[in-house]
CSV table of C-alpha atoms and ligand atoms in Angstrom, one decimal:
chain,number,residue,atom,x,y,z
A,1,MET,CA,231.2,171.4,86.4
A,2,ALA,CA,233.6,174.4,86.6
A,3,SER,CA,233.2,177.9,85.4
A,4,GLN,CA,236.7,178.6,84.1
A,5,PHE,CA,238.4,180.5,81.4
A,6,GLY,CA,241.9,181.6,80.3
A,7,GLU,CA,245.1,179.9,79.2
A,8,ARG,CA,248.1,181.4,81.1
A,9,LEU,CA,245.8,183.4,83.4
A,10,ARG,CA,243.3,180.8,84.5
A,11,VAL,CA,240.2,182.2,86.2
A,12,SER,CA,237.7,180.0,88.0
A,13,ILE,CA,234.5,181.4,89.5
A,14,TYR,CA,232.7,179.6,92.2
A,15,GLY,CA,229.6,179.8,94.5
A,16,GLU,CA,225.9,180.5,94.5
A,17,SER,CA,223.9,183.6,95.2
A,18,HIS,CA,222.4,182.5,98.5
A,19,GLY,CA,225.1,180.1,99.6
A,20,ASN,CA,227.8,180.9,102.1
A,21,GLY,CA,230.0,182.8,99.7
A,22,ILE,CA,231.2,183.3,96.2
A,23,GLY,CA,234.6,183.9,94.8
A,24,ALA,CA,237.4,183.4,92.2
A,25,LEU,CA,240.6,181.4,92.0
A,26,ILE,CA,243.1,183.1,89.7
A,27,GLU,CA,246.2,181.1,88.6
A,28,GLY,CA,248.9,182.8,86.7
A,29,PHE,CA,249.0,186.4,87.9
A,30,PRO,CA,252.7,187.5,87.6
A,31,ALA,CA,254.5,187.8,90.9
A,32,GLY,CA,255.4,191.1,92.6
A,33,GLU,CA,252.5,193.1,91.2
A,34,HIS,CA,251.2,195.7,93.7
A,35,ILE,CA,247.4,195.7,94.4
A,36,ASP,CA,245.9,199.0,95.3
A,37,PHE,CA,243.0,197.7,97.5
A,38,ASP,CA,241.2,201.0,97.8
A,39,ARG,CA,241.1,201.3,94.1
A,40,LEU,CA,239.9,197.7,93.7
A,41,MET,CA,237.1,198.5,96.2
A,42,ARG,CA,236.0,201.6,94.2
A,43,PHE,CA,236.0,199.5,91.0
A,44,MET,CA,233.9,196.8,92.6
A,45,GLU,CA,231.5,199.4,94.0
A,46,ARG,CA,230.6,200.4,90.5
A,47,ARG,CA,228.9,197.0,90.0
A,48,GLN,CA,226.9,197.1,93.2
A,49,GLY,CA,223.2,197.5,93.4
A,50,GLY,CA,221.7,200.5,95.3
A,51,ARG,CA,224.3,202.9,93.7
A,52,ASN,CA,221.5,205.0,92.3
A,53,ALA,CA,217.7,205.1,92.5
A,54,LEU,CA,217.4,203.0,89.3
A,55,SER,CA,219.1,199.9,90.7
A,56,THR,CA,218.2,196.9,92.8
A,57,ALA,CA,217.8,197.4,96.6
A,58,ARG,CA,220.0,194.3,97.2
A,59,LYS,CA,223.2,196.0,98.2
A,60,GLU,CA,226.0,193.9,99.7
A,61,PRO,CA,229.4,195.3,100.9
A,62,ASP,CA,231.2,192.8,98.6
A,63,VAL,CA,234.5,193.1,100.3
A,64,PRO,CA,236.9,190.6,98.7
A,65,GLU,CA,238.9,188.5,101.3
A,66,PHE,CA,242.2,187.4,100.0
A,67,VAL,CA,242.7,183.8,101.1
A,68,SER,CA,246.0,183.3,99.3
A,69,GLY,CA,248.4,184.5,96.7
A,70,VAL,CA,248.9,188.1,98.1
A,71,PHE,CA,251.6,189.1,100.6
A,72,GLU,CA,252.3,192.7,101.7
A,73,ASP,CA,249.9,194.1,99.0
A,74,LYS,CA,251.8,192.2,96.2
A,75,THR,CA,251.0,189.1,94.3
A,76,THR,CA,253.3,186.2,95.2
A,77,GLY,CA,253.0,184.3,92.0
A,78,PHE,CA,250.9,181.6,93.7
A,79,PRO,CA,247.2,181.1,93.0
A,80,VAL,CA,245.1,184.1,94.2
A,81,CYS,CA,242.0,182.9,96.0
A,82,ILE,CA,239.3,185.5,96.6
A,83,ARG,CA,236.2,185.0,98.8
A,84,ILE,CA,233.2,187.3,99.0
A,85,ALA,CA,230.6,186.6,101.7
A,86,ASN,CA,226.9,186.5,100.9
A,87,THR,CA,225.2,188.6,103.6
A,88,ASN,CA,222.1,190.1,102.2
A,89,THR,CA,220.1,187.1,101.1
A,90,ARG,CA,216.3,186.7,101.2
A,91,SER,CA,215.7,183.2,100.0
A,92,GLY,CA,212.0,183.4,100.9
A,93,ASP,CA,211.5,185.6,97.9
A,94,TYR,CA,212.5,182.6,95.8
A,95,SER,CA,210.5,179.8,97.5
A,96,ASN,CA,207.7,179.8,95.0
A,97,LEU,CA,210.2,179.7,92.1
A,98,ALA,CA,211.8,176.3,92.8
A,99,LEU,CA,209.3,174.4,90.7
A,100,LYS,CA,208.1,177.3,88.5
A,101,PRO,CA,210.9,178.3,86.2
A,102,ARG,CA,211.1,182.1,85.5
A,103,PRO,CA,210.8,182.8,81.8
A,104,SER,CA,214.2,183.8,80.3
A,105,HIS,CA,216.2,182.9,83.5
A,106,ALA,CA,218.3,179.7,83.8
A,107,ASP,CA,215.9,178.0,86.3
A,108,TYR,CA,214.4,175.6,83.7
A,109,SER,CA,217.7,174.7,81.9
A,110,ALA,CA,219.5,174.1,85.2
A,111,TYR,CA,216.6,172.0,86.4
A,112,MET,CA,216.9,169.8,83.4
A,113,LYS,CA,220.7,169.5,83.7
A,114,TRP,CA,221.0,168.8,87.4
A,115,HIS,CA,217.5,167.2,87.9
A,116,GLY,CA,216.5,169.8,90.6
A,117,HIS,CA,219.7,169.3,92.7
A,118,ALA,CA,221.4,172.7,91.9
A,119,ASP,CA,221.0,175.4,94.6
A,120,MET,CA,219.0,177.8,92.5
A,121,ARG,CA,218.0,180.2,95.3
A,122,GLY,CA,218.4,183.7,94.0
A,123,GLY,CA,219.5,182.3,90.6
A,124,GLY,CA,222.2,180.2,92.2
A,125,HIS,CA,225.4,180.1,90.2
A,126,PHE,CA,223.5,181.9,87.4
A,127,SER,CA,222.9,185.0,89.5
A,128,GLY,CA,224.3,188.3,88.4
A,129,ARG,CA,226.0,188.3,91.8
A,130,LEU,CA,228.6,185.9,90.4
A,131,THR,CA,230.0,188.9,88.5
A,132,ALA,CA,231.3,190.3,91.8
A,133,PRO,CA,234.3,187.9,91.8
A,134,VAL,CA,234.8,188.6,88.0
A,135,CYS,CA,235.1,192.3,89.0
A,136,ALA,CA,237.5,191.4,91.8
A,137,ALA,CA,239.8,189.5,89.5
A,138,GLY,CA,239.4,192.0,86.6
A,139,GLY,CA,240.0,195.0,88.9
A,140,ILE,CA,243.4,193.6,89.7
A,141,ALA,CA,244.1,192.8,86.0
A,142,ILE,CA,243.2,196.4,85.1
A,143,GLN,CA,245.9,197.7,87.5
A,144,MET,CA,248.5,195.3,86.0
A,145,LEU,CA,247.6,196.4,82.5
A,146,GLU,CA,247.8,200.1,83.3
A,147,ARG,CA,251.4,199.5,84.5
A,148,ARG,CA,252.0,198.3,80.9
A,149,GLY,CA,250.4,201.3,79.3
A,150,ILE,CA,247.1,199.5,78.5
A,151,TYR,CA,243.8,201.1,79.5
A,152,VAL,CA,240.3,199.5,79.5
A,153,GLY,CA,237.1,201.7,79.6
A,154,ALA,CA,233.4,201.2,78.9
A,155,HIS,CA,230.1,203.1,79.0
A,156,LEU,CA,226.5,202.3,78.7
A,157,SER,CA,225.9,203.0,75.0
A,158,SER,CA,222.1,202.4,74.9
A,159,VAL,CA,219.0,201.6,77.0
A,160,GLY,CA,215.9,200.7,75.1
A,161,ALA,CA,215.7,203.2,72.2
A,162,ALA,CA,217.9,205.9,73.9
A,163,ARG,CA,221.6,206.0,72.9
A,164,ASP,CA,224.7,207.6,74.3
A,165,ASP,CA,227.4,209.2,72.2
A,166,ALA,CA,230.0,206.8,70.9
A,167,PHE,CA,233.6,206.7,72.1
A,168,PRO,CA,236.1,208.8,70.0
A,169,MET,CA,238.5,206.8,67.9
A,170,GLN,CA,241.4,207.2,70.3
A,171,PRO,CA,239.9,207.8,73.8
A,172,ASP,CA,242.1,209.2,76.5
A,173,PRO,CA,242.4,207.3,79.8
A,174,ALA,CA,241.0,210.5,81.4
A,175,LEU,CA,237.7,209.9,79.6
A,176,PHE,CA,237.5,206.3,81.0
A,177,GLU,CA,238.1,207.7,84.5
A,178,ASN,CA,235.5,210.4,84.1
A,179,ILE,CA,232.8,207.9,83.1
A,180,ALA,CA,233.9,205.5,85.9
A,181,ALA,CA,233.3,208.2,88.4
A,182,LYS,CA,229.7,208.7,87.4
A,183,SER,CA,226.8,206.9,89.1
A,184,PHE,CA,225.2,206.6,85.7
A,185,PRO,CA,228.1,205.6,83.4
A,186,VAL,CA,227.6,207.5,80.1
A,187,ILE,CA,229.6,209.9,78.0
A,188,SER,CA,226.8,212.4,77.5
A,189,ASP,CA,224.8,213.2,80.7
A,190,GLU,CA,222.0,214.6,78.5
A,191,LYS,CA,221.6,211.3,76.6
A,192,GLY,CA,222.0,209.6,80.0
A,193,GLU,CA,218.9,211.4,81.2
A,194,GLN,CA,216.9,209.9,78.3
A,195,MET,CA,218.3,206.5,79.2
A,196,GLN,CA,217.3,206.9,82.8
A,197,GLN,CA,213.8,207.8,81.7
A,198,GLU,CA,213.7,204.5,79.8
A,199,ILE,CA,214.6,202.6,82.9
A,200,LEU,CA,212.1,204.5,85.1
A,201,ALA,CA,209.3,203.9,82.5
A,202,ALA,CA,210.1,200.2,82.5
A,203,ARG,CA,210.1,200.0,86.2
A,204,GLU,CA,206.7,201.8,86.5
A,205,ALA,CA,205.2,199.3,84.0
A,206,LEU,CA,206.5,196.5,86.3
A,207,ASP,CA,208.8,195.6,83.4
A,208,SER,CA,212.5,195.7,82.6
A,209,VAL,CA,214.6,197.0,79.7
A,210,GLY,CA,217.7,195.9,77.8
A,211,GLY,CA,220.8,197.9,76.9
A,212,SER,CA,224.2,197.8,75.3
A,213,ILE,CA,227.7,198.6,76.5
A,214,GLU,CA,230.6,199.9,74.4
A,215,CYS,CA,234.1,198.9,75.6
A,216,MET,CA,237.6,199.9,74.4
A,217,VAL,CA,241.1,198.7,75.1
A,218,THR,CA,243.8,201.2,74.2
A,219,GLY,CA,247.6,200.9,74.2
A,220,LEU,CA,247.8,197.4,72.8
A,221,PRO,CA,250.7,196.7,70.4
A,222,ALA,CA,250.0,195.4,66.9
A,223,GLY,CA,250.5,191.7,66.4
A,224,LEU,CA,248.8,190.2,69.5
A,225,GLY,CA,246.6,187.1,69.1
A,226,ASP,CA,246.3,184.1,66.9
A,227,PRO,CA,244.5,183.3,63.6
A,228,MET,CA,241.2,181.5,63.2
A,229,PHE,CA,240.1,180.0,66.5
A,230,ASP,CA,242.3,181.7,69.1
A,231,GLY,CA,241.9,185.3,67.8
A,232,ILE,CA,241.3,188.3,70.1
A,233,GLU,CA,237.7,188.3,69.0
A,234,ASN,CA,237.2,184.6,69.9
A,235,ARG,CA,238.8,184.9,73.2
A,236,LEU,CA,236.9,188.0,74.2
A,237,ALA,CA,233.6,186.6,73.0
A,238,ARG,CA,234.1,183.4,75.1
A,239,VAL,CA,234.5,185.4,78.3
A,240,LEU,CA,231.9,188.1,77.5
A,241,PHE,CA,229.2,185.5,76.7
A,242,GLY,CA,230.0,184.0,80.2
A,243,ILE,CA,228.5,187.2,81.7
A,244,PRO,CA,224.8,186.5,82.5
A,245,ALA,CA,222.3,188.3,80.2
A,246,VAL,CA,224.9,189.0,77.5
A,247,LYS,CA,223.2,187.9,74.3
A,248,GLY,CA,225.2,189.7,71.6
A,249,VAL,CA,228.8,190.8,71.0
A,250,GLU,CA,230.0,192.8,68.0
A,251,PHE,CA,233.5,194.0,67.1
A,252,GLY,CA,234.1,197.3,65.5
A,253,ASP,CA,231.1,198.3,63.5
A,254,GLY,CA,230.0,194.6,63.6
A,255,PHE,CA,226.6,194.0,61.9
A,256,ALA,CA,226.6,197.5,60.4
A,257,LEU,CA,229.6,196.4,58.2
A,258,SER,CA,227.4,193.7,56.7
A,259,GLU,CA,225.2,196.4,55.2
A,260,MET,CA,228.1,198.4,53.7
A,261,ARG,CA,230.3,198.4,50.6
A,262,GLY,CA,234.0,197.7,50.9
A,263,SER,CA,234.9,201.2,49.9
A,264,ALA,CA,233.0,202.5,52.9
A,265,ALA,CA,233.9,199.7,55.3
A,266,ASN,CA,237.7,199.4,54.8
A,267,ASP,CA,240.0,201.1,57.2
A,268,PRO,CA,242.7,203.0,55.2
A,269,PHE,CA,246.3,202.7,56.4
A,270,GLY,CA,248.4,205.8,57.1
A,271,THR,CA,251.0,207.1,59.5
A,272,ASP,CA,250.6,209.4,62.6
A,273,ALA,CA,252.8,212.4,63.5
A,274,GLN,CA,255.4,210.0,65.1
A,275,GLY,CA,255.6,207.9,62.0
A,276,ASN,CA,253.6,204.9,63.5
A,277,ILE,CA,251.4,202.9,61.1
A,278,ILE,CA,247.8,203.5,62.0
A,279,THR,CA,244.4,203.1,60.3
A,280,LYS,CA,242.5,206.3,59.6
A,281,THR,CA,239.2,204.8,60.7
A,282,ASN,CA,238.7,201.9,63.0
A,283,ARG,CA,235.5,200.1,61.8
A,284,ASN,CA,237.2,196.7,62.3
A,285,GLY,CA,237.7,197.5,66.0
A,286,GLY,CA,241.5,197.1,66.1
A,287,ILE,CA,241.5,193.5,65.1
A,288,LEU,CA,242.3,192.0,61.7
A,289,GLY,CA,242.6,188.2,61.2
A,290,GLY,CA,242.1,187.8,65.0
A,291,ILE,CA,245.3,189.8,65.6
A,292,THR,CA,245.6,193.3,67.0
A,293,THR,CA,246.4,196.2,64.5
A,294,GLY,CA,247.7,198.6,67.2
A,295,MET,CA,244.5,200.6,67.0
A,296,PRO,CA,242.2,200.5,70.0
A,297,VAL,CA,240.2,197.3,70.4
A,298,ARG,CA,236.6,198.2,70.3
A,299,PHE,CA,233.5,196.1,70.8
A,300,ARG,CA,229.9,196.3,71.9
A,301,VAL,CA,227.9,194.0,74.1
A,302,GLY,CA,224.1,193.5,73.9
A,303,ILE,CA,222.4,192.8,77.3
A,304,LYS,CA,218.9,191.6,77.5
A,305,PRO,CA,216.2,193.0,79.7
A,306,THR,CA,216.2,191.6,83.3
A,307,PRO,CA,214.2,188.3,83.1
A,308,SER,CA,212.6,188.7,86.5
A,309,ILE,CA,209.8,191.2,86.1
A,310,ALA,CA,206.9,191.8,88.5
A,311,GLN,CA,204.2,191.3,85.9
A,312,GLU,CA,202.3,188.0,85.9
A,313,GLN,CA,203.9,185.7,83.3
A,314,GLU,CA,203.1,182.3,81.8
A,315,THR,CA,205.2,179.3,82.9
A,316,VAL,CA,204.9,175.6,83.7
A,317,SER,CA,204.8,173.7,86.9
A,318,LEU,CA,207.7,171.2,87.2
A,319,PRO,CA,208.3,168.3,86.9
A,320,ASP,CA,205.0,167.4,85.2
A,321,GLY,CA,204.9,170.5,82.9
A,322,THR,CA,201.4,171.7,83.5
A,323,ASP,CA,200.6,175.3,82.5
A,324,THR,CA,200.6,177.9,85.3
A,325,THR,CA,201.5,181.5,85.9
A,326,ILE,CA,204.2,183.2,88.0
A,327,GLU,CA,204.5,186.5,89.8
A,328,ILE,CA,208.1,187.2,90.8
A,329,LYS,CA,208.9,189.0,94.0
A,330,GLY,CA,212.3,190.0,95.2
A,331,ARG,CA,214.7,192.8,94.4
A,332,HIS,CA,215.6,192.9,90.7
A,333,ASP,CA,217.2,195.6,88.6
A,334,PRO,CA,214.9,197.0,85.9
A,335,CYS,CA,218.0,197.3,83.7
A,336,ILE,CA,221.0,195.0,84.1
A,337,ALA,CA,223.1,196.8,81.6
A,338,GLN,CA,223.9,199.9,83.8
A,339,ARG,CA,225.5,197.6,86.5
A,340,ALA,CA,227.3,195.4,84.0
A,341,VAL,CA,229.6,198.2,82.7
A,342,PRO,CA,232.5,197.4,85.1
A,343,VAL,CA,231.9,193.7,84.6
A,344,ILE,CA,232.5,194.0,80.9
A,345,GLU,CA,235.7,196.0,81.6
A,346,ALA,CA,236.8,193.3,84.0
A,347,ALA,CA,236.1,190.5,81.4
A,348,ALA,CA,238.1,192.5,78.8
A,349,ALA,CA,241.0,193.1,81.1
A,350,LEU,CA,241.4,189.5,82.2
A,351,THR,CA,241.2,188.3,78.6
A,352,VAL,CA,243.8,190.9,77.4
A,353,LEU,CA,246.2,190.2,80.2
A,354,ASP,CA,245.9,186.5,79.4
A,355,VAL,CA,246.7,187.2,75.7
A,356,LEU,CA,249.7,189.3,76.8
A,357,LEU,CA,251.0,186.5,79.1
A,358,CYS,CA,250.6,183.9,76.3
A,359,ASP,CA,252.3,186.1,73.8
A,360,ALA,CA,255.3,186.7,76.2
A,361,SER,CA,255.7,182.9,76.6
A,362,GLN,CA,255.8,182.2,72.8
B,401,FMN,C1,225.0,192.4,87.1
B,401,FMN,C2,223.9,191.5,86.8
B,401,FMN,C3,222.7,191.5,87.5
B,401,FMN,C4,221.6,190.7,87.2
B,401,FMN,N1,220.5,190.8,88.0
B,401,FMN,C5,219.4,190.0,87.7
B,401,FMN,C6,218.2,190.2,88.4
B,401,FMN,O1,218.1,191.0,89.4
B,401,FMN,N2,217.1,189.4,88.1
B,401,FMN,C7,217.2,188.5,87.0
B,401,FMN,O2,216.2,187.9,86.7
B,401,FMN,N3,218.3,188.4,86.3
B,401,FMN,C8,219.4,189.1,86.6
B,401,FMN,N4,220.6,189.0,85.8
B,401,FMN,C9,220.6,188.1,84.6
B,401,FMN,C10,220.5,186.6,84.9
B,401,FMN,O3,221.5,186.2,85.7
B,401,FMN,C11,220.6,185.9,83.5
B,401,FMN,O4,219.7,186.4,82.6
B,401,FMN,C12,220.3,184.4,83.7
B,401,FMN,O5,221.4,183.8,84.4
B,401,FMN,C13,220.2,183.6,82.4
B,401,FMN,O6,221.4,183.7,81.6
B,401,FMN,P1,221.4,184.3,80.1
B,401,FMN,O7,220.5,185.5,80.2
B,401,FMN,O8,222.9,184.7,79.9
B,401,FMN,O9,220.9,183.2,79.2
B,401,FMN,C14,221.7,189.8,86.1
B,401,FMN,C15,222.9,189.7,85.4
B,401,FMN,C16,223.9,190.6,85.7
B,401,FMN,C17,225.2,190.6,84.8
């Protein structure tokens, strides 16, 4: 069993939430690429719990240790192995869960697959903690992409019924930086207030709430990607659905397009002031036939409410399957989506860098 993705840039994620450590092995980073470690740390901190009052109290320093592949702050061209220690574990919180699967978590499906042998303390390999190494690898990819004029940015676009403004059609990298600097990553702080109210209300009700994230990649040339099964959409979706709690991905206007007429849905072609071919709208999210159009790639990810809630819930007792109830203790985010914003950026950056490296080798 391996959690891997990528073709030229091969990323493997390893570890369990309450084991000794977690990490990533990245094969295929180009040699000689400078890594700004301070910037990487700031990127990883955006994912951490405890960043604002609405998040989990489990805060770990998450300092990536570079075991191999980096020398004098530059990639060597050899596999980059990153290790992150698990320091803030409280396995006792999970002792009553071993044989009582949490509704909507992976406890039950993992029990069935590995017959109870998987280390599922704290969610094991299915824990949101495993997104820390994704961010470590993706934070490096983001730096490499920026050197090539490609920028990745995301914001929390909804929580429950409250929605943020949408990204403009051609967002400036400064907007991405501005959002990344906020402890609550939204475009409109006023709308962000409403979203925070949704999270607080869910927490007070001993409940959790879902949300969505809008992500864009700017600066990509037209003509990247492959038709049918290796398109940009396919490759992004494969990685995005690997992020725990992601239950939906839509490109451009996605499902809204299915309710439109062609005359309203089509993106008319035109030229910009420099004579470049553009589309005047971008409802298809910068991808046609699986291949980039040169317009920003735009997609939205739907994240479900945190499965672990403090209310009593119905479950079964394993292995015999008798009905019982469960009360979940431990430190859980009332809304996963707010912490997942940099994770989505990281997933997008690793995928896009892989596509660029594949394209360069064709
Ligand atoms: C950043 C992040 C933090 C998460 N934190 C929690 C948590 O505190 N409690 C919980 O029950 N699930 C949490 N999850 C979600 C579970 O890991 C996920 O729902 C579970 O593995 C089942 O996978 P699925 O929802 O993709 O089917 C988190 C996910 C992410 C991305």
